[in-house]
Coordinates of C-alpha atoms and ligand atoms in Angstrom, one line a residue:
X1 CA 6.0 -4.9 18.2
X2 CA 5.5 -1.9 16.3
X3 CA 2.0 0.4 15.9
X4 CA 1.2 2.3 12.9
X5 CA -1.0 5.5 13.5
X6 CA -1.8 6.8 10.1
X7 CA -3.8 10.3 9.5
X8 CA -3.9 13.3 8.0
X9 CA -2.5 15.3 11.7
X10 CA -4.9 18.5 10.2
X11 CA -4.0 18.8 13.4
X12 CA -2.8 16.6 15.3
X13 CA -4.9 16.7 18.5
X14 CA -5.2 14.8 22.4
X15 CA -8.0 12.7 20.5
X16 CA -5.1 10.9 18.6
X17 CA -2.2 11.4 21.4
X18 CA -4.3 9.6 24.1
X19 CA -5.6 6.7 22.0
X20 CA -2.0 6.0 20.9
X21 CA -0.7 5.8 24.3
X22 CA -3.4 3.6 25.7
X23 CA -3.1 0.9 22.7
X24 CA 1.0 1.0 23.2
X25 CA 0.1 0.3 26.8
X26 CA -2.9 -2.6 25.7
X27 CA -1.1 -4.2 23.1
X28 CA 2.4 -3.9 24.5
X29 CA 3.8 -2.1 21.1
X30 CA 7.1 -0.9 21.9
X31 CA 7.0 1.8 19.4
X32 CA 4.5 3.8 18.1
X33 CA 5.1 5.2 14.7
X34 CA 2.9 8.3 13.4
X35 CA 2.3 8.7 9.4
X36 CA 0.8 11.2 8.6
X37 CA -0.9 11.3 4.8
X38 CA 0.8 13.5 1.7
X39 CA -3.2 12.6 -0.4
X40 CA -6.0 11.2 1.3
X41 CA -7.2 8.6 -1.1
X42 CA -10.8 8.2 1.0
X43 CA -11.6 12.2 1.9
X44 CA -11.3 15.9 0.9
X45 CA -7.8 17.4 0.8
X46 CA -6.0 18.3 4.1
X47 CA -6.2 22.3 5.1
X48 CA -2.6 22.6 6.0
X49 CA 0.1 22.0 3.7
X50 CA 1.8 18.4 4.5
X51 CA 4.7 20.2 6.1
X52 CA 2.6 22.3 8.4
X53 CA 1.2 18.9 9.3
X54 CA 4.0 17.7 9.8
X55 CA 5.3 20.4 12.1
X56 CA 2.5 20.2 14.4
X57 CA 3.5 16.5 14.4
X58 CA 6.7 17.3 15.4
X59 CA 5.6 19.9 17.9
X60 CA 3.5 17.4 19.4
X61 CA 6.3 15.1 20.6
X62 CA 8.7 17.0 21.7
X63 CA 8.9 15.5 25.0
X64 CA 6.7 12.6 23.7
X65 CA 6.0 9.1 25.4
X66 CA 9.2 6.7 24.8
X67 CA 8.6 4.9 21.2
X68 CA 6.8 7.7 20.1
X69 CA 8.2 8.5 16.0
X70 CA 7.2 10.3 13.0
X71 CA 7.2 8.6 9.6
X72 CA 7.4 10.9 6.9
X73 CA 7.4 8.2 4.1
X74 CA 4.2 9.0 2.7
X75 CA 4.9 12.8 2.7
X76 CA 7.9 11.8 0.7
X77 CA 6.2 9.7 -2.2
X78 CA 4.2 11.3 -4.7
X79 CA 0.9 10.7 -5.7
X80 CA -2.3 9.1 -3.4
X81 CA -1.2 7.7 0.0
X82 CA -2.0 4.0 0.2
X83 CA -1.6 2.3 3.9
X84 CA -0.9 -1.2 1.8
X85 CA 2.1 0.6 -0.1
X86 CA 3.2 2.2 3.1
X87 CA 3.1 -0.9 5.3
X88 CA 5.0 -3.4 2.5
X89 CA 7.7 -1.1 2.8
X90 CA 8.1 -0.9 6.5
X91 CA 7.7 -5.0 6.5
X92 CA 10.8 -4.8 4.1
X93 CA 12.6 -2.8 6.8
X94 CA 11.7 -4.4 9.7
X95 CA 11.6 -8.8 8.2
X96 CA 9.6 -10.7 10.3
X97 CA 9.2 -8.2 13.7
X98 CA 5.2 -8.1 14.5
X99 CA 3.3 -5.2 13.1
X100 CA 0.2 -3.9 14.0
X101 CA -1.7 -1.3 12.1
X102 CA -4.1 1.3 15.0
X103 CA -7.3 2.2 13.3
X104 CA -10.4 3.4 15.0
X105 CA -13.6 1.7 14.7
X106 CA -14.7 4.1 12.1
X107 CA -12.2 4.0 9.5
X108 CA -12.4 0.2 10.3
X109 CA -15.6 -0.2 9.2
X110 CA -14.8 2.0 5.8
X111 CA -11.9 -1.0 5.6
X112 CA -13.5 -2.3 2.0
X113 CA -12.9 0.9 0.4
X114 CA -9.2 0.9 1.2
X115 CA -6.6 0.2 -1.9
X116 CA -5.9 -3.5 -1.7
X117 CA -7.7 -3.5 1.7
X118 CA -6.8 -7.9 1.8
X119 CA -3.8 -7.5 1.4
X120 CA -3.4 -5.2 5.0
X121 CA -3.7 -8.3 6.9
X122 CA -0.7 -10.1 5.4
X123 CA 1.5 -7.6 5.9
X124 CA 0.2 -6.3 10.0
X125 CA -2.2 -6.8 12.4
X126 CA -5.1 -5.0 12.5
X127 CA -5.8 -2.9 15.9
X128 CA -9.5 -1.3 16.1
X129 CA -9.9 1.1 18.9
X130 CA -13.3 1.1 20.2
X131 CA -15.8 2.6 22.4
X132 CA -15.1 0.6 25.7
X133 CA -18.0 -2.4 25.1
X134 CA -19.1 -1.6 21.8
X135 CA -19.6 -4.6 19.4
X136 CA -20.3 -2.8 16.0
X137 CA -22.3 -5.0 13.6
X138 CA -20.0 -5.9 10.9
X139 CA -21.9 -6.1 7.0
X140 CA -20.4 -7.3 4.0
X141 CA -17.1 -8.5 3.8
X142 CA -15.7 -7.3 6.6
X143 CA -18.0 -9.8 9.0
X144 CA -16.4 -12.9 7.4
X145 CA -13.1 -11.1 7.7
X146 CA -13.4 -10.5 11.4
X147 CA -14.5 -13.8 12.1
X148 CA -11.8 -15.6 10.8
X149 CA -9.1 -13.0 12.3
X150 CA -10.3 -11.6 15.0
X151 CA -8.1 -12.9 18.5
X152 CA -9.1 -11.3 21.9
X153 CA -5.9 -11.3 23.6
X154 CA -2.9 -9.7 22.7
X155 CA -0.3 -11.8 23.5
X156 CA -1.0 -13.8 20.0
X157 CA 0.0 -10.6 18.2
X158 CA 3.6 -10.7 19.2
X159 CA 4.1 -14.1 18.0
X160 CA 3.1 -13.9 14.3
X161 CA 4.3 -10.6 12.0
X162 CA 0.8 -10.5 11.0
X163 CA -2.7 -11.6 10.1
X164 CA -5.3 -11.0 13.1
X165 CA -7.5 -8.0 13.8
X166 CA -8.0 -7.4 18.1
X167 CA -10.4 -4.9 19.4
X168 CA -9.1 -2.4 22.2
X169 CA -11.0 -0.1 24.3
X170 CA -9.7 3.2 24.7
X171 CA -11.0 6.3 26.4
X172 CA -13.1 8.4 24.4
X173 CA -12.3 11.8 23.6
X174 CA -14.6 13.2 21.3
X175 CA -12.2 15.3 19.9
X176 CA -11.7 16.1 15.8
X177 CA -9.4 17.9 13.3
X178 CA -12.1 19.3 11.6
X179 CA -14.1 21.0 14.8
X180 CA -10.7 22.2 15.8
X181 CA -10.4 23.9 12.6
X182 CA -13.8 25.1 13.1
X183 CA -13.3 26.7 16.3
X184 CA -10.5 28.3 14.7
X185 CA -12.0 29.8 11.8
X186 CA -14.8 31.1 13.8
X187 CA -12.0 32.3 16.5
X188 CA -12.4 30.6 19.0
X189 CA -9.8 28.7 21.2
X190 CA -8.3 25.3 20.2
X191 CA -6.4 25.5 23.7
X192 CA -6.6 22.4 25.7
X193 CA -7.5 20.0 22.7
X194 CA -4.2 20.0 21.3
X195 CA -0.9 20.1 23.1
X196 CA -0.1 24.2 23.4
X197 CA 3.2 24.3 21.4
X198 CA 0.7 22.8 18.7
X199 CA -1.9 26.0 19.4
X200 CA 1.2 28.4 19.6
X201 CA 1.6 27.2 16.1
X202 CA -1.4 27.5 14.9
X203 CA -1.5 30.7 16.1
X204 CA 1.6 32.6 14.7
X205 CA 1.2 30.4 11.2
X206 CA -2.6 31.8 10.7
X207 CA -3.7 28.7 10.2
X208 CA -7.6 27.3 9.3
Ligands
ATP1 P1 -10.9 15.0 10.7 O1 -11.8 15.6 11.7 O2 -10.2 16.0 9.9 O3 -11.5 13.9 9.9 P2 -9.6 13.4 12.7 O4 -9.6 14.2 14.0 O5 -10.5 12.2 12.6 O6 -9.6 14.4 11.5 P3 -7.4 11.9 11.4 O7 -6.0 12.4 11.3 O8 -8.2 11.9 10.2 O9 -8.1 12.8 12.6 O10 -7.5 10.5 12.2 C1 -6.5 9.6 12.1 C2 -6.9 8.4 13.0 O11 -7.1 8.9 14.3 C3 -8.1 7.6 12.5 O12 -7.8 6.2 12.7 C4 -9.2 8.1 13.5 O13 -10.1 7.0 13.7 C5 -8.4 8.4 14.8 N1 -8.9 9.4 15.6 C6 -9.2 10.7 15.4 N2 -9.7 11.3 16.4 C7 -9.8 10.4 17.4 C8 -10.3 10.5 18.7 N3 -10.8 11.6 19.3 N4 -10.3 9.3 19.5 C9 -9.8 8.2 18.9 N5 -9.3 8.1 17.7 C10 -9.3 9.2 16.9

């Protein structure tokens, strides 16, 4: 089964590299696959250029858990980056295998606002990570959504290709991209929140 870990990597930080090894390890995914985002649809415009981004992505896993991969597809088609575009055409490339799309419990609940945001669920699974215990009260269309998705084991997930959301707790880190770049601006260290050939990189780029 195969996880989909989409952001905009402005950096890429242990808030991100943690969560996506402790849902491989929940769900059972044997690979991981980052995208990072060329166009945000949802927010402001990354800082780094997309191949900076992408850099620091690489960086990052070099010497990466097994199954870890980049996905450059989105960096590669013009115009806003839509999850539903991106994950119709990994379905096309991998048939009927399971896939599961990693969100966390934030960009969950934006779900509604996302491009074609029903049509996510025929084409992957939906995995939320959440605050260990935390049952979020879910408004509007997405509580009818959950309830008729939602499955609280796993093992269901690796025998359909899609079509149920599952909740997994994951450690919190409360990490971000944006008080990373932050810290940098205002020169301070970004050491120890992101893997140090990502730092080193900031560094001699001058990035944020
Ligand atoms: P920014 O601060 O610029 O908004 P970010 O740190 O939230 O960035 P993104 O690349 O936008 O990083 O996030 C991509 C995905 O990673 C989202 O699904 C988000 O919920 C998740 N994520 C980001 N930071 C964490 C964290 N510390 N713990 C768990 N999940 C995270």
């Amino acid at each position: 089964m195969i996880g989909i870990y989409g952001g905009t990597f402005d950096p890429i930080h242990y808030g991100h590299l943690r969560t996506a090894l402790e849902v491989k390890e929940a769900a059972g995914l044997n690979e991981v696959r980052f995208v990072p985002c060329r166009l945000p649809p949802h927010r402001a415009v990354p800082e780094a250029e997309p191949e900076l981004r992408l850099r620091m992505l690489e960086l990052a896993l070099l010497d990466a858990e097994p199954g870890f991969r980049i996905d450059t597809q989105e960096l590669d088609r013009p115009g806003p980056s839509y999850m539903v575009d991106t994950l119709a055409s990994i379905r096309a490339e991998i048939g009927i295998r399971p896939l599961c799309l990693i969100v966390g419990l934030d960009a969950f609940l934006g779900l509604p606002r996302w491009h074609r945001w029903r049509e996510l669920s025929d084409l992957a699974h939906i995995l939320v990570m959440r605050r260990p215990g935390s049952e979020p009260d879910f408004a509007g269309d997405l509580a009818p959504y959950v309830t008729e998705l939602r499955t609280d084991q796993p093992a269901p997930l690796h025998h359909q290709p899609a079509g149920s959301i599952h909740f997994v707790d994951v450690t919190q880190l409360d990490i971000s991209a944006t008080r990373i770049r932050e810290a940098v601006r205002t020169g301070r260290s970004a050491r120890y929140l992101v893997p140090d050939p990502v730092w080193r990189f900031i560094q001699n780029e001058g990035l944020y």
